Amino acid sequence: MAPNDNLTAVLYGINDLRLEQRSIPVPKDDQVLLQMDVVGICGSDVHYLVHGKIGDFVVKKPMIIGHEAAGTVVKVGKNVKNLKPGDQVAIEPGVPCRRCNFCKTGDYHLCADIFFCATPPDDGNLSRYYVHAADFCYKLPPNMDLEDGALMEPLSVGVHACKRGYVTVGDVVLILGAGPIGLVTLLAAKAMGASKIIITDILDVKLKKAKELGAHHTIKVVPGQSEDEVVEKIQELLGERPNKTFDASGAEFSVRVALKVTRSKGIVVMIGLGKFEQTLPMGSAIVREVDIRGVFRYNNDYPTAIDMVATGKISVKPLITHHFAIEDTLEAFEVAKTQKGDPIKILIHVTPNWKPS
């Protein structure tokens, strides 16, 4: 790698993503300098590109994109003890203040002052070099590579969701939405012992992948189908109601199905973020004491996700469908935007002269 080559993907505004050279950052005392290797494209990255904002998070100035990432340590700050040059790491993109009540009680993902890669105004890490807090970089075991490492970010969302749903041996699980987050929730639920898993989507290709990953049943939701028809189909295939339901779509239709179909005393976990205001059958859930739980990112879940892959309980490689070099970042995002070629997880390889194997 050229000594001053820090090719970086920068989002300037709606549909304005550029590749440019940036200076190589210098790690602070508690940080590490990483030679980046792999960065995945997340749905939120595409949303910022297409819409320029997600809720209150608005792109107001140029922002480096990317937050699903892994790289190799090349330099450590003077206070860093847990890592050394040459270590390959998965990067947890959120770094909290460590001082507020949420941080002190373990819910650091809810910290109001958290830095989070590629969430305005914070820069992400789709670049040749990047600095990050050492304690939010997790050394990968020898049987995991950097592609695995990059996928620990989405997998941690699934792990966190399943922890929020208290998934355990014998659970009957419904997942609404078979996009990347629905699929990692499927993987996590299966690893945590769910006995039956059923997943819905509107696309056959996603349901096919869900079946490959271990879903026991799949349902294609078609235009014009009523909520009650989907509820009936779920119960028919399972032979019972699910006791743990995960909405990974954010679509009001799916959320309504979740609240209607979940077993009394069951749990509905809301992963997908759709419209901030929705019309929902709350009475149906309330009178059956169905718990409704939100999910926001993850906390203390990277070690679990890494352990699940390292011990063979989960393989994330089947999620990867497309590979691009960083020089082809604009093409990679075009595929993510248009869904041409039915992508699930797109990886961008940052090292110079990368070629597909």
Short mmCIF file of C-alpha atoms in Angstrom, two decimals:
data_model
loop_
_atom_site.label_atom_id
_atom_site.label_comp_id
_atom_site.label_asym_id
_atom_site.label_seq_id
_atom_site.Cartn_x
_atom_site.Cartn_y
_atom_site.Cartn_z
CA MET A 1 0.00 0.00 0.00
CA ALA A 2 1.33 3.43 -0.89
CA PRO A 3 2.36 5.32 2.28
CA ASN A 4 -0.16 8.10 1.76
CA ASP A 5 -2.98 6.10 0.15
CA ASN A 6 -6.13 6.50 2.21
CA LEU A 7 -8.82 6.18 -0.42
CA THR A 8 -12.14 6.96 1.28
CA ALA A 9 -15.84 6.88 0.36
CA VAL A 10 -17.51 10.16 1.33
CA LEU A 11 -21.23 10.94 1.18
CA TYR A 12 -21.77 14.62 0.31
CA GLY A 13 -25.55 14.52 -0.05
CA ILE A 14 -28.43 12.73 -1.73
CA ASN A 15 -27.03 10.43 -4.46
CA ASP A 16 -23.67 12.19 -4.15
CA LEU A 17 -21.11 9.60 -3.04
CA ARG A 18 -17.48 10.29 -3.93
CA LEU A 19 -14.12 8.56 -3.62
CA GLU A 20 -11.34 10.81 -2.42
CA GLN A 21 -8.03 10.74 -0.64
CA ARG A 22 -8.01 11.66 3.04
CA SER A 23 -5.05 12.01 5.39
CA ILE A 24 -4.16 8.91 7.40
CA PRO A 25 -5.44 9.43 10.97
CA VAL A 26 -3.23 9.16 14.05
CA PRO A 27 -4.50 7.05 16.97
CA LYS A 28 -5.02 8.67 20.35
CA ASP A 29 -3.74 7.02 23.54
CA ASP A 30 -6.71 4.63 23.81
CA GLN A 31 -7.17 4.02 20.09
CA VAL A 32 -5.73 1.78 17.40
CA LEU A 33 -4.94 2.58 13.78
CA LEU A 34 -6.49 -0.04 11.52
CA GLN A 35 -5.64 -1.02 7.98
CA MET A 36 -9.16 -1.70 6.84
CA ASP A 37 -9.99 -4.84 4.89
CA VAL A 38 -13.74 -5.42 4.47
CA VAL A 39 -16.75 -3.10 4.85
CA GLY A 40 -20.32 -4.29 4.28
CA ILE A 41 -23.14 -2.16 2.90
CA CYS A 42 -26.02 -1.75 5.34
CA GLY A 43 -29.56 -0.69 4.51
CA SER A 44 -28.99 2.47 6.56
CA ASP A 45 -26.03 3.41 4.32
CA VAL A 46 -28.30 3.15 1.29
CA HIS A 47 -31.02 5.14 3.06
CA TYR A 48 -28.61 8.01 3.77
CA LEU A 49 -27.47 7.92 0.14
CA VAL A 50 -31.01 7.98 -1.28
CA HIS A 51 -32.81 10.17 1.26
CA GLY A 52 -30.03 12.06 3.05
CA LYS A 53 -31.46 11.27 6.46
CA ILE A 54 -33.00 8.67 8.78
CA GLY A 55 -35.42 10.25 11.23
CA ASP A 56 -33.60 13.04 13.06
CA PHE A 57 -30.18 11.97 11.74
CA VAL A 58 -29.55 14.24 8.75
CA VAL A 59 -26.47 14.41 6.50
CA LYS A 60 -25.57 18.10 6.78
CA LYS A 61 -21.88 17.88 5.90
CA PRO A 62 -19.69 15.37 4.05
CA MET A 63 -19.67 12.06 5.93
CA ILE A 64 -17.52 8.98 5.43
CA ILE A 65 -19.89 6.06 4.86
CA GLY A 66 -19.67 2.51 6.24
CA HIS A 67 -19.95 0.79 9.62
CA GLU A 68 -19.98 -3.00 9.07
CA ALA A 69 -16.25 -3.48 9.13
CA ALA A 70 -13.13 -5.42 9.98
CA GLY A 71 -9.43 -4.68 9.65
CA THR A 72 -5.90 -5.29 10.91
CA VAL A 73 -4.21 -3.33 13.69
CA VAL A 74 -1.12 -1.48 12.43
CA LYS A 75 -0.47 0.90 15.34
CA VAL A 76 -1.66 1.18 18.94
CA GLY A 77 -1.97 4.11 21.33
CA LYS A 78 0.23 4.14 24.41
CA ASN A 79 -2.56 2.99 26.76
CA VAL A 80 -3.72 0.04 24.65
CA LYS A 81 -3.08 -3.34 26.25
CA ASN A 82 -5.66 -5.63 24.62
CA LEU A 83 -4.37 -5.44 21.04
CA LYS A 84 -1.10 -5.39 19.12
CA PRO A 85 -0.06 -4.76 15.51
CA GLY A 86 -1.08 -7.66 13.31
CA ASP A 87 -4.27 -8.51 15.21
CA GLN A 88 -7.32 -8.93 13.00
CA VAL A 89 -10.40 -7.37 14.54
CA ALA A 90 -14.13 -6.85 14.14
CA ILE A 91 -15.06 -3.24 14.79
CA GLU A 92 -18.08 -2.39 16.94
CA PRO A 93 -19.01 0.97 15.40
CA GLY A 94 -20.53 2.61 18.48
CA VAL A 95 -18.26 4.19 21.10
CA PRO A 96 -20.19 5.63 24.08
CA CYS A 97 -19.17 8.26 26.64
CA ARG A 98 -18.63 5.59 29.34
CA ARG A 99 -19.72 8.06 32.05
CA CYS A 100 -23.52 8.41 31.86
CA ASN A 101 -25.97 6.20 33.74
CA PHE A 102 -26.74 4.10 30.65
CA CYS A 103 -23.05 3.38 30.13
CA LYS A 104 -22.44 2.57 33.78
CA THR A 105 -25.38 0.15 33.93
CA GLY A 106 -24.38 -1.69 30.74
CA ASP A 107 -26.85 -0.18 28.29
CA TYR A 108 -24.19 1.88 26.57
CA HIS A 109 -25.98 1.67 23.21
CA LEU A 110 -28.56 4.11 24.62
CA CYS A 111 -25.89 6.68 25.55
CA ALA A 112 -26.96 10.11 24.30
CA ASP A 113 -23.36 11.03 23.48
CA ILE A 114 -22.40 7.85 21.62
CA PHE A 115 -20.18 8.11 18.56
CA PHE A 116 -21.53 5.79 15.89
CA CYS A 117 -19.84 5.24 12.55
CA ALA A 118 -21.69 6.68 9.55
CA THR A 119 -24.52 8.15 11.60
CA PRO A 120 -24.53 11.91 11.04
CA PRO A 121 -22.46 13.78 12.01
CA ASP A 122 -20.03 10.90 12.75
CA ASP A 123 -17.72 9.58 10.04
CA GLY A 124 -17.73 5.90 9.16
CA ASN A 125 -14.90 3.61 8.12
CA LEU A 126 -15.08 2.82 4.40
CA SER A 127 -11.47 3.85 3.88
CA ARG A 128 -8.00 2.32 3.67
CA TYR A 129 -7.13 3.46 7.21
CA TYR A 130 -9.29 4.22 10.21
CA VAL A 131 -8.79 4.86 13.95
CA HIS A 132 -11.14 3.41 16.58
CA ALA A 133 -11.35 2.92 20.34
CA ALA A 134 -9.32 -0.19 21.16
CA ASP A 135 -11.90 -1.56 23.61
CA PHE A 136 -14.50 -1.62 20.85
CA CYS A 137 -12.30 -3.69 18.56
CA TYR A 138 -12.60 -7.45 19.06
CA LYS A 139 -9.76 -9.77 18.13
CA LEU A 140 -10.90 -12.53 15.81
CA PRO A 141 -10.00 -16.14 16.62
CA PRO A 142 -7.80 -18.03 14.14
CA ASN A 143 -10.73 -19.86 12.51
CA MET A 144 -12.49 -16.61 11.55
CA ASP A 145 -11.44 -14.31 8.71
CA LEU A 146 -12.04 -10.61 8.11
CA GLU A 147 -15.17 -11.25 6.03
CA ASP A 148 -16.62 -12.99 9.08
CA GLY A 149 -15.46 -10.02 11.14
CA ALA A 150 -17.33 -7.48 9.04
CA LEU A 151 -20.54 -9.49 9.41
CA MET A 152 -20.36 -9.41 13.20
CA GLU A 153 -22.12 -6.04 13.05
CA PRO A 154 -25.39 -7.26 11.49
CA LEU A 155 -25.16 -10.55 13.39
CA SER A 156 -24.95 -8.59 16.66
CA VAL A 157 -28.29 -6.98 15.81
CA GLY A 158 -29.83 -10.45 15.50
CA VAL A 159 -28.16 -11.62 18.71
CA HIS A 160 -29.37 -8.54 20.58
CA ALA A 161 -32.90 -9.00 19.25
CA CYS A 162 -32.97 -12.63 20.37
CA LYS A 163 -31.67 -11.66 23.81
CA ARG A 164 -34.42 -9.05 24.03
CA GLY A 165 -36.89 -11.79 23.14
CA TYR A 166 -35.38 -14.24 25.64
CA VAL A 167 -35.12 -16.88 22.92
CA THR A 168 -34.33 -20.27 24.39
CA VAL A 169 -34.65 -24.00 23.78
CA GLY A 170 -38.10 -24.98 22.54
CA ASP A 171 -39.31 -21.56 21.43
CA VAL A 172 -41.58 -21.23 18.41
CA VAL A 173 -40.31 -18.24 16.47
CA LEU A 174 -41.88 -16.08 13.77
CA ILE A 175 -39.72 -13.63 11.82
CA LEU A 176 -41.42 -11.09 9.56
CA GLY A 177 -39.03 -9.96 6.84
CA ALA A 178 -36.19 -12.02 5.33
CA GLY A 179 -33.76 -9.23 4.54
CA PRO A 180 -30.25 -9.31 6.07
CA ILE A 181 -31.50 -8.47 9.58
CA GLY A 182 -34.31 -11.02 9.42
CA LEU A 183 -31.81 -13.63 8.29
CA VAL A 184 -29.28 -12.93 11.05
CA THR A 185 -32.15 -13.06 13.55
CA LEU A 186 -32.99 -16.47 12.11
CA LEU A 187 -29.39 -17.61 12.57
CA ALA A 188 -29.25 -16.33 16.15
CA ALA A 189 -32.62 -17.82 17.10
CA LYS A 190 -31.60 -21.19 15.72
CA ALA A 191 -28.29 -21.09 17.61
CA MET A 192 -30.10 -20.20 20.83
CA GLY A 193 -32.31 -23.28 20.58
CA ALA A 194 -35.57 -22.30 18.88
CA SER A 195 -37.40 -25.49 17.91
CA LYS A 196 -39.52 -24.06 15.07
CA ILE A 197 -38.80 -21.00 12.97
CA ILE A 198 -41.12 -19.56 10.33
CA ILE A 199 -40.23 -16.51 8.25
CA THR A 200 -42.20 -14.31 5.86
CA ASP A 201 -41.24 -12.05 2.96
CA ILE A 202 -42.56 -10.74 -0.35
CA LEU A 203 -39.63 -12.08 -2.40
CA ASP A 204 -39.03 -15.73 -3.31
CA VAL A 205 -35.24 -15.30 -3.44
CA LYS A 206 -35.10 -14.19 0.18
CA LEU A 207 -37.36 -17.01 1.33
CA LYS A 208 -35.16 -19.48 -0.53
CA LYS A 209 -32.11 -18.18 1.35
CA ALA A 210 -34.01 -18.38 4.64
CA LYS A 211 -34.79 -22.03 3.92
CA GLU A 212 -31.10 -22.68 3.18
CA LEU A 213 -30.20 -21.10 6.52
CA GLY A 214 -32.52 -23.36 8.49
CA ALA A 215 -36.03 -21.88 8.52
CA HIS A 216 -38.54 -24.69 9.02
CA HIS A 217 -41.30 -22.89 7.12
CA THR A 218 -41.54 -19.88 4.82
CA ILE A 219 -44.52 -17.79 3.73
CA LYS A 220 -44.64 -15.52 0.73
CA VAL A 221 -46.85 -12.51 1.38
CA VAL A 222 -48.57 -11.46 -1.83
CA PRO A 223 -50.29 -8.17 -2.76
CA GLY A 224 -53.90 -8.06 -1.68
CA GLN A 225 -53.48 -10.70 0.99
CA SER A 226 -55.18 -9.80 4.26
CA GLU A 227 -53.53 -9.79 7.67
CA ASP A 228 -55.91 -12.48 8.90
CA GLU A 229 -55.01 -14.73 5.96
CA VAL A 230 -51.33 -14.46 6.88
CA VAL A 231 -52.16 -15.09 10.56
CA GLU A 232 -54.10 -18.22 9.60
CA LYS A 233 -51.29 -19.48 7.36
CA ILE A 234 -48.70 -19.03 10.12
CA GLN A 235 -50.79 -21.04 12.58
CA GLU A 236 -51.54 -23.69 9.97
CA LEU A 237 -47.86 -24.28 9.15
CA LEU A 238 -46.68 -24.17 12.76
CA GLY A 239 -49.62 -26.10 14.21
CA GLU A 240 -49.70 -23.44 16.94
CA ARG A 241 -49.06 -19.75 17.55
CA PRO A 242 -45.48 -18.48 17.85
CA ASN A 243 -44.43 -17.43 21.34
CA LYS A 244 -41.56 -15.22 20.12
CA THR A 245 -42.14 -12.93 17.14
CA PHE A 246 -39.63 -10.60 15.48
CA ASP A 247 -40.61 -7.89 13.03
CA ALA A 248 -37.58 -7.17 10.85
CA SER A 249 -39.45 -5.16 8.23
CA GLY A 250 -40.91 -2.12 9.95
CA ALA A 251 -43.94 -2.41 7.66
CA GLU A 252 -47.23 -1.62 9.40
CA PHE A 253 -48.84 -4.72 7.84
CA SER A 254 -46.18 -6.96 9.40
CA VAL A 255 -46.35 -5.29 12.80
CA ARG A 256 -50.13 -5.78 12.85
CA VAL A 257 -49.69 -9.47 11.97
CA ALA A 258 -47.12 -9.82 14.76
CA LEU A 259 -49.45 -8.41 17.40
CA LYS A 260 -52.38 -10.53 16.22
CA VAL A 261 -50.66 -13.90 15.89
CA THR A 262 -48.29 -14.04 18.87
CA ARG A 263 -49.34 -16.44 21.61
CA SER A 264 -50.74 -15.08 24.88
CA LYS A 265 -47.87 -14.17 27.26
CA GLY A 266 -45.55 -14.18 24.25
CA ILE A 267 -43.08 -11.50 23.19
CA VAL A 268 -43.04 -9.30 20.08
CA VAL A 269 -39.66 -7.75 19.32
CA MET A 270 -39.61 -4.75 17.00
CA ILE A 271 -36.34 -4.66 15.04
CA GLY A 272 -37.41 -2.93 11.84
CA LEU A 273 -37.94 0.82 11.96
CA GLY A 274 -40.80 1.92 9.74
CA LYS A 275 -43.14 4.88 10.08
CA PHE A 276 -42.82 6.59 13.46
CA GLU A 277 -46.61 6.56 13.81
CA GLN A 278 -48.64 3.47 12.94
CA THR A 279 -52.19 2.19 13.49
CA LEU A 280 -51.90 -1.07 15.42
CA PRO A 281 -54.27 -3.58 17.09
CA MET A 282 -52.94 -2.88 20.57
CA GLY A 283 -56.07 -4.15 22.31
CA SER A 284 -55.50 -7.64 20.92
CA ALA A 285 -52.01 -7.70 22.39
CA ILE A 286 -52.91 -6.06 25.69
CA VAL A 287 -55.71 -8.44 26.68
CA ARG A 288 -53.43 -11.41 25.99
CA GLU A 289 -50.50 -9.86 27.91
CA VAL A 290 -48.20 -9.89 24.90
CA ASP A 291 -44.98 -8.04 25.68
CA ILE A 292 -43.79 -5.56 23.05
CA ARG A 293 -40.08 -4.78 23.05
CA GLY A 294 -37.94 -2.44 21.00
CA VAL A 295 -34.46 -3.04 19.64
CA PHE A 296 -31.82 -0.40 19.02
CA ARG A 297 -28.49 -1.64 17.70
CA TYR A 298 -26.80 -3.86 20.34
CA ASN A 299 -24.74 -3.81 23.52
CA ASN A 300 -22.25 -6.37 24.80
CA ASP A 301 -23.27 -8.63 21.91
CA TYR A 302 -20.15 -8.73 19.75
CA PRO A 303 -18.43 -11.34 21.97
CA THR A 304 -21.52 -13.56 21.75
CA ALA A 305 -21.73 -13.17 17.98
CA ILE A 306 -18.02 -13.98 17.55
CA ASP A 307 -18.32 -17.02 19.83
CA MET A 308 -21.31 -18.34 17.87
CA VAL A 309 -19.32 -18.23 14.62
CA ALA A 310 -16.04 -19.45 16.13
CA THR A 311 -17.72 -22.51 17.67
CA GLY A 312 -19.59 -23.38 14.49
CA LYS A 313 -23.09 -22.63 15.77
CA ILE A 314 -23.50 -20.04 13.02
CA SER A 315 -21.99 -19.54 9.58
CA VAL A 316 -22.39 -16.03 8.15
CA LYS A 317 -20.68 -16.75 4.84
CA PRO A 318 -23.94 -17.82 3.10
CA LEU A 319 -25.22 -14.26 3.55
CA ILE A 320 -22.51 -12.86 1.26
CA THR A 321 -23.68 -12.50 -2.34
CA HIS A 322 -21.54 -9.73 -3.87
CA HIS A 323 -17.94 -8.52 -3.66
CA PHE A 324 -16.49 -5.21 -4.89
CA ALA A 325 -13.18 -3.39 -4.65
CA ILE A 326 -13.27 0.04 -2.98
CA GLU A 327 -12.56 1.59 -6.37
CA ASP A 328 -15.96 0.22 -7.46
CA THR A 329 -17.86 1.58 -4.46
CA LEU A 330 -20.33 3.55 -6.58
CA GLU A 331 -21.20 0.40 -8.52
CA ALA A 332 -21.59 -1.52 -5.26
CA PHE A 333 -24.06 1.05 -3.93
CA GLU A 334 -25.95 1.04 -7.22
CA VAL A 335 -26.47 -2.72 -6.80
CA ALA A 336 -27.61 -2.13 -3.21
CA LYS A 337 -30.04 0.60 -4.35
CA THR A 338 -31.54 -1.28 -7.29
CA GLN A 339 -31.28 -4.78 -5.80
CA LYS A 340 -30.02 -5.94 -9.19
CA GLY A 341 -28.77 -9.51 -8.93
CA ASP A 342 -30.74 -10.12 -5.70
CA PRO A 343 -28.06 -9.02 -3.22
CA ILE A 344 -28.24 -9.97 0.43
CA LYS A 345 -24.91 -8.85 1.82
CA ILE A 346 -22.53 -6.79 -0.31
CA LEU A 347 -18.91 -6.56 0.80
CA ILE A 348 -16.45 -3.87 -0.27
CA HIS A 349 -12.79 -4.89 -0.12
CA VAL A 350 -10.59 -1.99 0.83
CA THR A 351 -7.06 -3.33 0.40
CA PRO A 352 -5.27 -2.14 -2.76
CA ASN A 353 -5.24 -4.39 -5.81
CA TRP A 354 -7.96 -6.65 -4.40
CA LYS A 355 -9.23 -9.12 -6.95
CA PRO A 356 -12.08 -11.60 -6.60
CA SER A 357 -10.86 -15.11 -5.93
#
